[in-house]
Short mmCIF file of C-alpha atoms in Angstrom, two decimals:
data_model
loop_
_atom_site.label_atom_id
_atom_site.label_comp_id
_atom_site.label_asym_id
_atom_site.label_seq_id
_atom_site.Cartn_x
_atom_site.Cartn_y
_atom_site.Cartn_z
CA MET O 1 104.04 -83.44 -109.45
CA SER O 2 103.30 -85.30 -112.74
CA ARG O 3 105.28 -88.42 -113.20
CA ASP O 4 107.66 -88.71 -116.13
CA THR O 5 105.89 -91.03 -118.55
CA ARG O 6 109.32 -91.99 -120.09
CA LEU O 7 110.33 -93.75 -116.94
CA LYS O 8 108.86 -97.10 -115.81
CA ASP O 9 106.91 -96.69 -112.58
CA ASP O 10 108.47 -99.79 -111.06
CA ASP O 11 111.98 -98.14 -111.47
CA VAL O 12 111.05 -94.85 -109.82
CA LEU O 13 111.09 -94.09 -106.10
CA TYR O 14 109.04 -91.00 -105.03
CA GLY O 15 109.98 -89.16 -101.90
CA TRP O 16 112.54 -89.68 -99.16
CA LYS O 17 110.39 -92.46 -97.48
CA GLN O 18 110.45 -94.63 -100.47
CA ILE O 19 114.12 -93.99 -101.14
CA ALA O 20 115.06 -94.78 -97.52
CA GLY O 21 113.01 -97.92 -97.60
CA PHE O 22 114.79 -99.12 -100.73
CA LEU O 23 118.18 -98.39 -99.11
CA LYS O 24 117.08 -99.99 -95.84
CA CYS O 25 118.05 -96.90 -93.83
CA THR O 26 116.41 -94.02 -92.10
CA VAL O 27 115.30 -90.89 -94.07
CA ARG O 28 117.84 -88.89 -92.23
CA THR O 29 120.59 -91.17 -93.25
CA ALA O 30 119.46 -91.09 -96.91
CA GLN O 31 119.51 -87.32 -96.86
CA ARG O 32 122.90 -87.21 -95.32
CA SER O 33 124.24 -89.56 -97.95
CA GLU O 34 123.08 -87.22 -100.67
CA LYS O 35 125.20 -84.44 -99.10
CA THR O 36 128.30 -86.44 -98.10
CA ASP O 37 128.47 -89.47 -100.46
CA ASP O 38 126.84 -88.41 -103.70
CA LEU O 39 123.55 -90.34 -103.37
CA PRO O 40 121.95 -90.00 -106.85
CA ILE O 41 118.79 -88.00 -106.05
CA LEU O 42 116.70 -86.24 -108.76
CA ARG O 43 114.71 -82.99 -108.34
CA PRO O 44 112.76 -82.52 -111.58
CA ASP O 45 110.65 -79.69 -110.22
CA LYS O 46 112.99 -77.14 -108.59
CA ARG O 47 110.06 -74.92 -107.58
CA GLN O 48 108.85 -77.50 -105.11
CA LYS O 49 111.53 -77.79 -102.45
CA GLY O 50 111.85 -81.16 -100.79
CA ARG O 51 110.09 -83.14 -103.61
CA VAL O 52 112.58 -85.73 -104.74
CA LEU O 53 112.84 -88.93 -106.73
CA ALA O 54 115.40 -91.57 -107.49
CA LEU O 55 115.91 -94.42 -109.96
CA LYS O 56 116.28 -97.88 -108.47
CA ARG O 57 118.97 -98.79 -110.99
CA ALA O 58 121.02 -95.61 -110.00
CA LEU O 59 120.70 -96.48 -106.28
CA LEU O 60 121.75 -99.95 -107.00
CA ALA O 61 124.81 -98.67 -108.92
CA TRP O 62 125.50 -96.38 -106.01
CA MET O 63 125.26 -99.21 -103.43
CA THR O 64 127.40 -101.70 -105.38
CA GLY O 65 129.82 -99.02 -106.42
CA GLY O 66 129.64 -98.34 -110.19
CA VAL O 67 132.67 -97.55 -112.30
CA GLU O 68 134.36 -94.38 -111.01
CA SER O 69 137.87 -94.80 -112.46
CA ALA O 70 139.94 -97.18 -114.63
CA LEU O 71 143.51 -98.07 -115.07
CA LEU O 72 145.40 -99.42 -118.10
CA THR O 73 148.48 -101.32 -117.08
CA ASP O 74 150.42 -103.37 -119.73
CA ASN O 75 147.61 -105.31 -121.49
CA ARG O 76 145.20 -105.17 -118.65
CA LEU O 77 142.21 -102.82 -118.15
CA ILE O 78 141.01 -102.50 -114.47
CA ALA O 79 137.94 -100.73 -113.27
CA PHE O 80 137.39 -99.37 -109.82
CA ASN O 81 134.37 -98.10 -107.81
CA ARG O 82 134.20 -94.81 -105.92
CA ARG O 83 135.88 -96.44 -102.97
CA THR O 84 138.76 -97.47 -105.16
CA ARG O 85 137.76 -101.10 -104.86
CA MET O 86 138.39 -103.23 -108.01
CA LEU O 87 135.20 -104.09 -109.82
CA TRP O 88 136.54 -106.08 -112.74
CA SER O 89 139.51 -106.42 -115.14
CA HIS O 90 139.97 -107.38 -118.77
CA GLU O 91 143.03 -108.86 -120.23
CA PHE O 92 143.78 -108.11 -123.94
CA ARG O 93 145.10 -111.02 -125.95
CA ALA O 94 147.53 -109.00 -128.05
CA PRO O 95 150.14 -106.60 -126.59
CA LEU O 96 149.16 -102.97 -126.45
CA ARG O 97 151.26 -99.85 -127.04
CA SER O 98 152.06 -97.69 -123.99
CA TYR O 99 150.52 -94.24 -123.74
CA SER O 100 151.62 -90.94 -122.07
CA PRO O 101 149.26 -89.60 -119.34
CA GLU O 102 148.14 -86.83 -121.74
CA GLU O 103 147.17 -89.37 -124.32
CA LEU O 104 145.34 -91.55 -121.84
CA GLU O 105 143.03 -88.66 -120.97
CA TRP O 106 141.28 -89.11 -124.27
CA ARG O 107 142.02 -92.80 -124.90
CA LEU O 108 140.44 -93.96 -121.61
CA GLN O 109 137.18 -92.36 -120.60
CA ILE O 110 134.38 -93.28 -118.04
CA VAL O 111 131.13 -92.62 -119.80
CA ASP O 112 127.36 -93.13 -119.36
CA LEU O 113 126.35 -93.64 -122.99
CA GLU O 114 122.82 -94.74 -122.30
CA GLY O 115 122.00 -91.98 -119.86
CA LYS O 116 120.97 -94.56 -117.28
CA ASP O 117 123.42 -93.67 -114.51
CA ASP O 118 125.27 -96.79 -115.57
CA ARG O 119 128.78 -95.83 -116.47
CA GLY O 120 130.99 -97.91 -118.60
CA VAL O 121 134.50 -97.60 -120.06
CA LEU O 122 135.41 -96.28 -123.40
CA LEU O 123 138.92 -97.25 -124.58
CA ALA O 124 140.77 -96.58 -127.85
CA VAL O 125 143.71 -98.95 -128.16
CA ARG O 126 146.55 -99.35 -130.49
CA PHE O 127 148.19 -102.78 -130.64
CA LEU O 128 151.91 -103.38 -130.97
CA SER O 129 151.45 -105.75 -133.91
CA PRO O 130 150.28 -104.11 -137.25
CA ALA O 131 148.20 -107.17 -137.86
CA ASN O 132 145.69 -105.83 -135.36
CA PRO O 133 143.89 -102.45 -136.33
CA ASP O 134 143.38 -99.71 -133.89
CA THR O 135 140.13 -100.46 -132.11
CA LEU O 136 137.63 -98.53 -129.98
CA PHE O 137 136.05 -100.66 -127.20
CA TYR O 138 133.10 -99.96 -124.89
CA PHE O 139 132.91 -101.95 -121.72
CA SER O 140 129.77 -102.08 -119.69
CA ALA O 141 129.64 -101.32 -115.96
CA GLU O 142 130.08 -105.07 -115.33
CA GLY O 143 133.13 -105.34 -117.59
CA LYS O 144 131.56 -106.97 -120.67
CA ILE O 145 132.51 -105.77 -124.11
CA VAL O 146 129.26 -104.18 -125.43
CA TRP O 147 130.83 -103.31 -128.81
CA GLN O 148 134.17 -102.74 -130.53
CA LEU O 149 134.89 -100.68 -133.60
CA ALA O 150 137.99 -101.19 -135.68
CA ALA O 151 139.60 -98.29 -137.50
CA GLU O 152 138.96 -99.48 -140.94
CA PRO O 153 136.73 -96.98 -142.85
CA PRO O 154 135.31 -97.45 -146.31
CA LEU O 155 137.04 -94.44 -147.58
CA ARG O 156 138.54 -94.79 -151.09
CA ASN O 157 141.15 -92.72 -152.93
CA ARG O 158 140.58 -90.91 -156.20
CA ASP O 159 141.08 -94.26 -158.11
CA GLY O 160 138.39 -95.90 -156.14
CA GLU O 161 140.82 -98.10 -154.13
CA LEU O 162 140.66 -98.51 -150.31
CA PHE O 163 143.41 -96.82 -148.52
CA GLU O 164 146.21 -99.00 -146.85
CA ARG O 165 145.16 -100.56 -143.52
CA ALA O 166 147.16 -98.07 -141.50
CA TRP O 167 144.45 -96.09 -139.74
CA VAL O 168 145.07 -94.82 -136.27
CA PHE O 169 142.97 -93.03 -133.67
CA LYS O 170 144.23 -89.40 -133.18
CA HIS O 171 141.65 -88.25 -130.68
CA VAL O 172 138.34 -89.12 -129.16
CA ALA O 173 135.72 -86.69 -127.66
CA LEU O 174 132.10 -86.79 -126.50
CA THR O 175 129.04 -84.48 -126.89
CA THR O 176 125.81 -84.65 -124.99
CA ALA O 177 122.46 -83.42 -126.29
CA ALA O 178 118.76 -84.03 -125.74
CA HIS O 179 118.90 -87.13 -128.04
CA GLY O 180 121.86 -88.59 -125.98
CA VAL O 181 125.58 -89.05 -126.17
CA ALA O 182 127.64 -88.95 -129.46
CA ILE O 183 131.20 -90.17 -129.69
CA TRP O 184 133.55 -88.39 -132.08
CA ALA O 185 136.80 -90.00 -133.21
CA ALA O 186 139.61 -88.34 -135.34
CA LEU O 187 141.57 -90.78 -137.41
CA ALA O 188 144.54 -90.63 -139.77
CA ASN O 189 146.16 -92.98 -142.29
CA HIS O 190 149.75 -93.41 -141.41
CA ALA O 191 150.55 -94.95 -144.78
CA GLY O 192 148.94 -92.14 -146.73
CA TRP O 193 147.56 -88.59 -146.40
CA ALA O 194 143.89 -89.08 -145.57
CA GLY O 195 142.02 -88.21 -142.31
CA TYR O 196 138.47 -88.14 -141.18
CA VAL O 197 136.02 -87.61 -138.27
CA LEU O 198 133.78 -90.55 -137.24
CA ARG O 199 130.46 -90.11 -135.49
CA ILE O 200 129.58 -93.13 -133.28
CA ASP O 201 126.28 -93.64 -131.50
CA PRO O 202 125.90 -95.32 -128.08
CA SER O 203 125.22 -98.76 -129.69
CA GLY O 204 128.50 -98.68 -131.63
CA GLY O 205 126.98 -97.64 -134.94
CA ALA O 206 129.38 -95.30 -136.97
CA ARG O 207 129.43 -93.09 -139.93
CA ILE O 208 132.02 -90.80 -141.46
CA HIS O 209 130.98 -87.25 -140.57
CA PHE O 210 133.93 -85.38 -142.13
CA ALA O 211 136.63 -86.49 -144.63
CA ASN O 212 139.84 -84.37 -144.86
CA ALA O 213 142.80 -84.17 -147.35
CA GLY O 214 145.19 -84.66 -144.51
CA TYR O 215 145.30 -85.76 -140.90
CA VAL O 216 142.71 -84.73 -138.36
CA GLU O 217 144.62 -84.28 -135.12
CA ARG O 218 142.30 -82.95 -132.58
CA LEU O 219 138.63 -82.42 -131.74
CA CYS O 220 136.95 -79.85 -129.52
CA PRO O 221 133.21 -79.88 -128.90
CA VAL O 222 131.65 -76.45 -128.45
CA THR O 223 128.07 -75.10 -127.97
CA LEU O 224 126.84 -72.13 -129.99
CA LYS O 225 123.32 -70.86 -129.54
CA ASN O 226 122.29 -74.18 -127.96
CA ARG O 227 123.59 -76.24 -130.91
CA SER O 228 126.46 -78.68 -130.84
CA TYR O 229 129.56 -78.02 -132.96
CA LEU O 230 133.01 -79.50 -133.40
CA VAL O 231 136.16 -77.44 -133.81
CA ILE O 232 138.83 -79.69 -135.38
CA CYS O 233 142.43 -79.17 -136.56
CA GLY O 234 145.13 -80.89 -138.38
CA GLU O 235 146.85 -80.73 -141.72
CA ASN O 236 145.72 -80.28 -145.33
CA ASN O 237 148.06 -81.86 -147.94
CA ASP O 238 146.14 -80.47 -150.87
CA PHE O 239 147.16 -76.92 -149.77
CA ASP O 240 150.27 -77.74 -147.79
CA ASN O 241 148.93 -75.95 -144.74
CA ALA O 242 147.74 -76.61 -141.21
CA PHE O 243 144.02 -76.07 -140.81
CA VAL O 244 141.21 -75.51 -138.32
CA ALA O 245 137.53 -76.07 -139.19
CA LEU O 246 134.01 -75.63 -137.69
CA LEU O 247 131.51 -78.52 -138.13
CA ARG O 248 127.83 -78.58 -137.03
CA ALA O 249 127.13 -81.84 -135.15
CA ASP O 250 123.72 -82.32 -136.79
CA ASP O 251 124.70 -81.27 -140.25
CA PRO O 252 125.01 -83.85 -143.13
CA PRO O 253 128.46 -85.38 -143.49
CA SER O 254 131.01 -83.11 -145.20
CA CYS O 255 134.46 -82.89 -146.74
CA SER O 256 137.38 -80.47 -146.73
CA ILE O 257 137.44 -77.88 -149.46
CA PRO O 258 139.18 -79.29 -152.66
CA GLY O 259 142.19 -77.55 -154.18
CA GLU O 260 143.88 -78.06 -157.53
CA ARG O 261 145.89 -81.25 -156.66
CA LEU O 262 143.63 -84.14 -157.83
CA VAL O 263 145.75 -86.83 -155.98
CA TYR O 264 144.25 -85.55 -152.67
CA ARG O 265 140.68 -86.48 -153.56
CA PHE O 266 138.36 -89.18 -152.40
CA ALA O 267 136.16 -91.27 -154.74
CA ASN O 268 133.42 -91.59 -152.19
CA ALA O 269 133.75 -88.50 -150.01
CA PRO O 270 130.67 -86.94 -148.35
CA THR O 271 129.32 -84.11 -150.39
CA GLY O 272 128.50 -81.55 -147.71
CA LYS O 273 130.63 -78.64 -146.65
CA PRO O 274 131.92 -77.42 -143.30
CA CYS O 275 130.66 -74.21 -141.63
CA LYS O 276 134.17 -72.75 -141.92
CA TYR O 277 137.56 -73.94 -142.98
CA ILE O 278 140.67 -71.99 -142.24
CA LEU O 279 144.29 -72.50 -143.53
CA PHE O 280 147.11 -71.23 -141.33
CA PRO O 281 150.06 -69.39 -143.07
CA GLN O 282 153.39 -70.84 -143.83
CA THR O 283 155.41 -68.66 -141.40
CA GLU O 284 159.08 -67.83 -141.77
CA VAL O 285 160.44 -70.34 -139.27
CA ILE O 286 158.51 -73.09 -141.01
CA LEU O 287 159.87 -72.01 -144.40
CA ALA O 288 163.42 -71.59 -142.98
CA ARG O 289 163.26 -75.18 -141.78
CA GLN O 290 162.27 -76.21 -145.35
CA LYS O 291 158.96 -77.72 -144.08
CA PRO O 292 155.66 -77.37 -146.04
CA TYR O 293 153.69 -76.56 -142.95
CA GLY O 294 153.60 -76.76 -139.10
CA HIS O 295 151.40 -79.43 -137.65
CA ALA O 296 148.22 -78.24 -135.80
CA THR O 297 148.12 -80.83 -132.99
CA ARG O 298 146.26 -79.20 -130.10
CA ILE O 299 143.07 -77.32 -129.37
CA SER O 300 142.25 -75.87 -125.98
CA GLN O 301 138.98 -74.46 -124.96
CA HIS O 302 138.74 -71.38 -122.58
CA MET O 303 136.01 -69.23 -121.21
CA ASP O 304 136.44 -66.69 -123.90
CA GLY O 305 137.31 -68.87 -126.89
CA ILE O 306 139.49 -71.42 -128.61
CA ILE O 307 143.26 -71.68 -128.89
CA VAL O 308 144.80 -73.69 -131.67
CA GLU O 309 148.59 -74.42 -131.44
CA VAL O 310 150.44 -74.67 -134.76
CA GLU O 311 153.99 -75.99 -134.71
CA THR O 312 156.68 -73.74 -136.04
CA GLY O 313 160.18 -74.83 -135.13
CA GLY O 314 159.63 -78.25 -133.62
CA ASP O 315 160.60 -79.31 -130.10
CA GLY O 316 157.76 -77.30 -128.47
CA SER O 317 157.96 -74.31 -130.74
CA HIS O 318 154.62 -73.05 -131.86
CA PHE O 319 152.24 -70.10 -132.61
CA ARG O 320 149.05 -70.03 -130.60
CA TYR O 321 146.08 -68.72 -132.55
CA HIS O 322 143.19 -67.41 -130.48
CA PHE O 323 139.63 -67.69 -131.95
CA SER O 324 136.11 -67.21 -130.76
CA TYR O 325 133.99 -70.29 -130.58
CA ASP O 326 132.73 -69.68 -134.09
CA LEU O 327 136.37 -69.30 -135.34
CA GLU O 328 136.45 -65.58 -135.72
CA PRO O 329 140.13 -64.66 -135.23
CA ARG O 330 141.20 -62.61 -132.29
CA TYR O 331 145.07 -62.69 -131.92
CA VAL O 332 148.14 -64.82 -132.36
CA PHE O 333 151.28 -65.06 -130.34
CA PRO O 334 154.59 -67.09 -130.32
CA SER O 335 154.94 -69.58 -127.54
CA GLY O 336 157.04 -72.43 -126.23
CA SER O 337 160.51 -72.39 -127.65
CA HIS O 338 159.75 -70.44 -130.79
CA GLU O 339 162.06 -67.55 -129.93
CA PHE O 340 164.94 -70.10 -129.43
CA ALA O 341 164.20 -71.82 -132.72
CA HIS O 342 164.28 -68.42 -134.40
CA ARG O 343 167.73 -67.64 -132.82
CA GLU O 344 169.09 -71.04 -133.81
CA LEU O 345 168.08 -70.41 -137.41
CA GLU O 346 169.81 -66.93 -137.25
CA GLU O 347 173.07 -68.63 -136.08
CA ARG O 348 172.85 -71.03 -139.02
CA ARG O 349 172.19 -68.10 -141.43
CA HIS O 350 168.84 -69.61 -142.40
CA LEU O 351 167.27 -66.35 -141.16
CA LEU O 352 169.10 -63.08 -141.91
CA HIS O 353 167.54 -60.91 -139.24
CA ALA O 354 167.56 -60.89 -135.40
CA TRP O 355 164.61 -62.05 -133.42
CA LEU O 356 163.95 -58.57 -131.98
CA ASP O 357 163.87 -57.24 -135.56
CA CYS O 358 161.78 -59.99 -137.09
CA PRO O 359 159.61 -58.27 -139.75
CA GLU O 360 156.97 -61.06 -139.47
CA LEU O 361 156.06 -59.69 -135.97
CA GLN O 362 155.46 -56.23 -137.32
CA THR O 363 152.31 -56.85 -139.31
CA PRO O 364 149.23 -59.21 -138.85
CA LEU O 365 149.48 -62.72 -140.22
CA MET O 366 146.99 -63.70 -142.96
CA LEU O 367 144.63 -66.59 -142.56
CA HIS O 368 143.04 -68.17 -145.73
CA THR O 369 139.35 -68.73 -144.88
CA TRP O 370 136.57 -70.51 -146.71
CA GLU O 371 132.80 -70.12 -145.85
CA PRO O 372 129.82 -71.41 -147.73
CA ASP O 373 128.41 -67.93 -148.65
CA SER O 374 131.73 -66.32 -149.66
CA GLY O 375 134.15 -69.03 -150.76
CA TRP O 376 137.85 -68.33 -150.08
CA TYR O 377 139.05 -64.99 -148.72
CA ASP O 378 142.12 -63.69 -146.71
CA GLN O 379 141.57 -62.64 -143.11
CA PRO O 380 144.09 -60.82 -140.92
CA ILE O 381 144.84 -61.91 -137.36
CA SER O 382 146.81 -59.50 -135.12
CA TRP O 383 149.60 -60.19 -132.72
CA ARG O 384 148.92 -60.02 -129.06
CA ASP O 385 151.05 -57.64 -127.11
CA ASN O 386 154.10 -59.49 -125.79
CA PRO O 387 157.20 -58.74 -123.80
CA TRP O 388 159.40 -58.78 -126.98
CA LYS O 389 157.77 -55.60 -128.07
CA GLU O 390 158.85 -53.80 -124.87
CA LEU O 391 162.35 -55.08 -125.46
CA GLN O 392 162.36 -53.70 -128.94
CA HIS O 393 161.55 -50.15 -127.63
CA ARG O 394 164.43 -50.43 -125.09
CA VAL O 395 167.08 -51.33 -127.61
#
């Protein structure tokens, strides 16, 4: 077996005998620890059974108990090892906002940014005081702040002025490739209309990867033909529609497709274009509520594609748009409390037809799609079969 020249020989242990000697145990105990206690063993050549190696730093982290989980309570971040023993804690000087369990899933993540089996903690915080900007922190396995990144981008409006200091993190996601881990952050300006996607490298260096004429609400990393992409969603104030877009992770920075409203332009936006940009329709419940659009606030990834949720009636009422990973439309269906929102608007005479007779459900919805080779075009998306259709036939 040829040794990996990228690894230092003094950090590599070859074979069970060396590994057991480093651990000060028998070979049998080391082998059992791999099966029962996640001992970090590497098998670079799967064709040669029994040939193993391990990194000393990984074994040290395993023995001392590296970061396995973390807890944010009030203003204190606490890290635990795999035996739920506290490793370290950090007290923030300024009070933090509280987060729902769903929000903490993306705000607080255990990550190995360097690929050295040395996991740290990535945390996006929002302070109670507006004097402190939203900040992304990366803590080492030992609890030291390796870097921190404030949400204060150099984006400028069409007049060349910086936006108000009201940027907030909307979502954080990670992608892993041969060159390492990339951190992606979606941000929005709560005092204005702008949004963007930030690409952050493991050392905390950041650049704007995508600027949008409206909030970017969610990120969803996908892999297509062994290449990394991002599916993003949010709102576009230039067109008054919710949107979903496809970005290639290694493409040059890009910007949303401009419309005719000059106020929603950047003076220093990236000049590239996304792979695809889709505007969702202004459906009847949205219009009946006298809203310009429904917010696209959630993306979920499944074995057979992507589902984007676009708000319709508020309070959990939405349409679910199902796409392939490259954003080819498949079907749409009403979900949550959409039916009840429709019936409430009927009672208030804002809609003049019954739910079961809704004309919008009889024909496909139209998506307004942009691609580099074709520009803008309309694209139908069909309704998925649902129980309301059976009820219509019975009436």
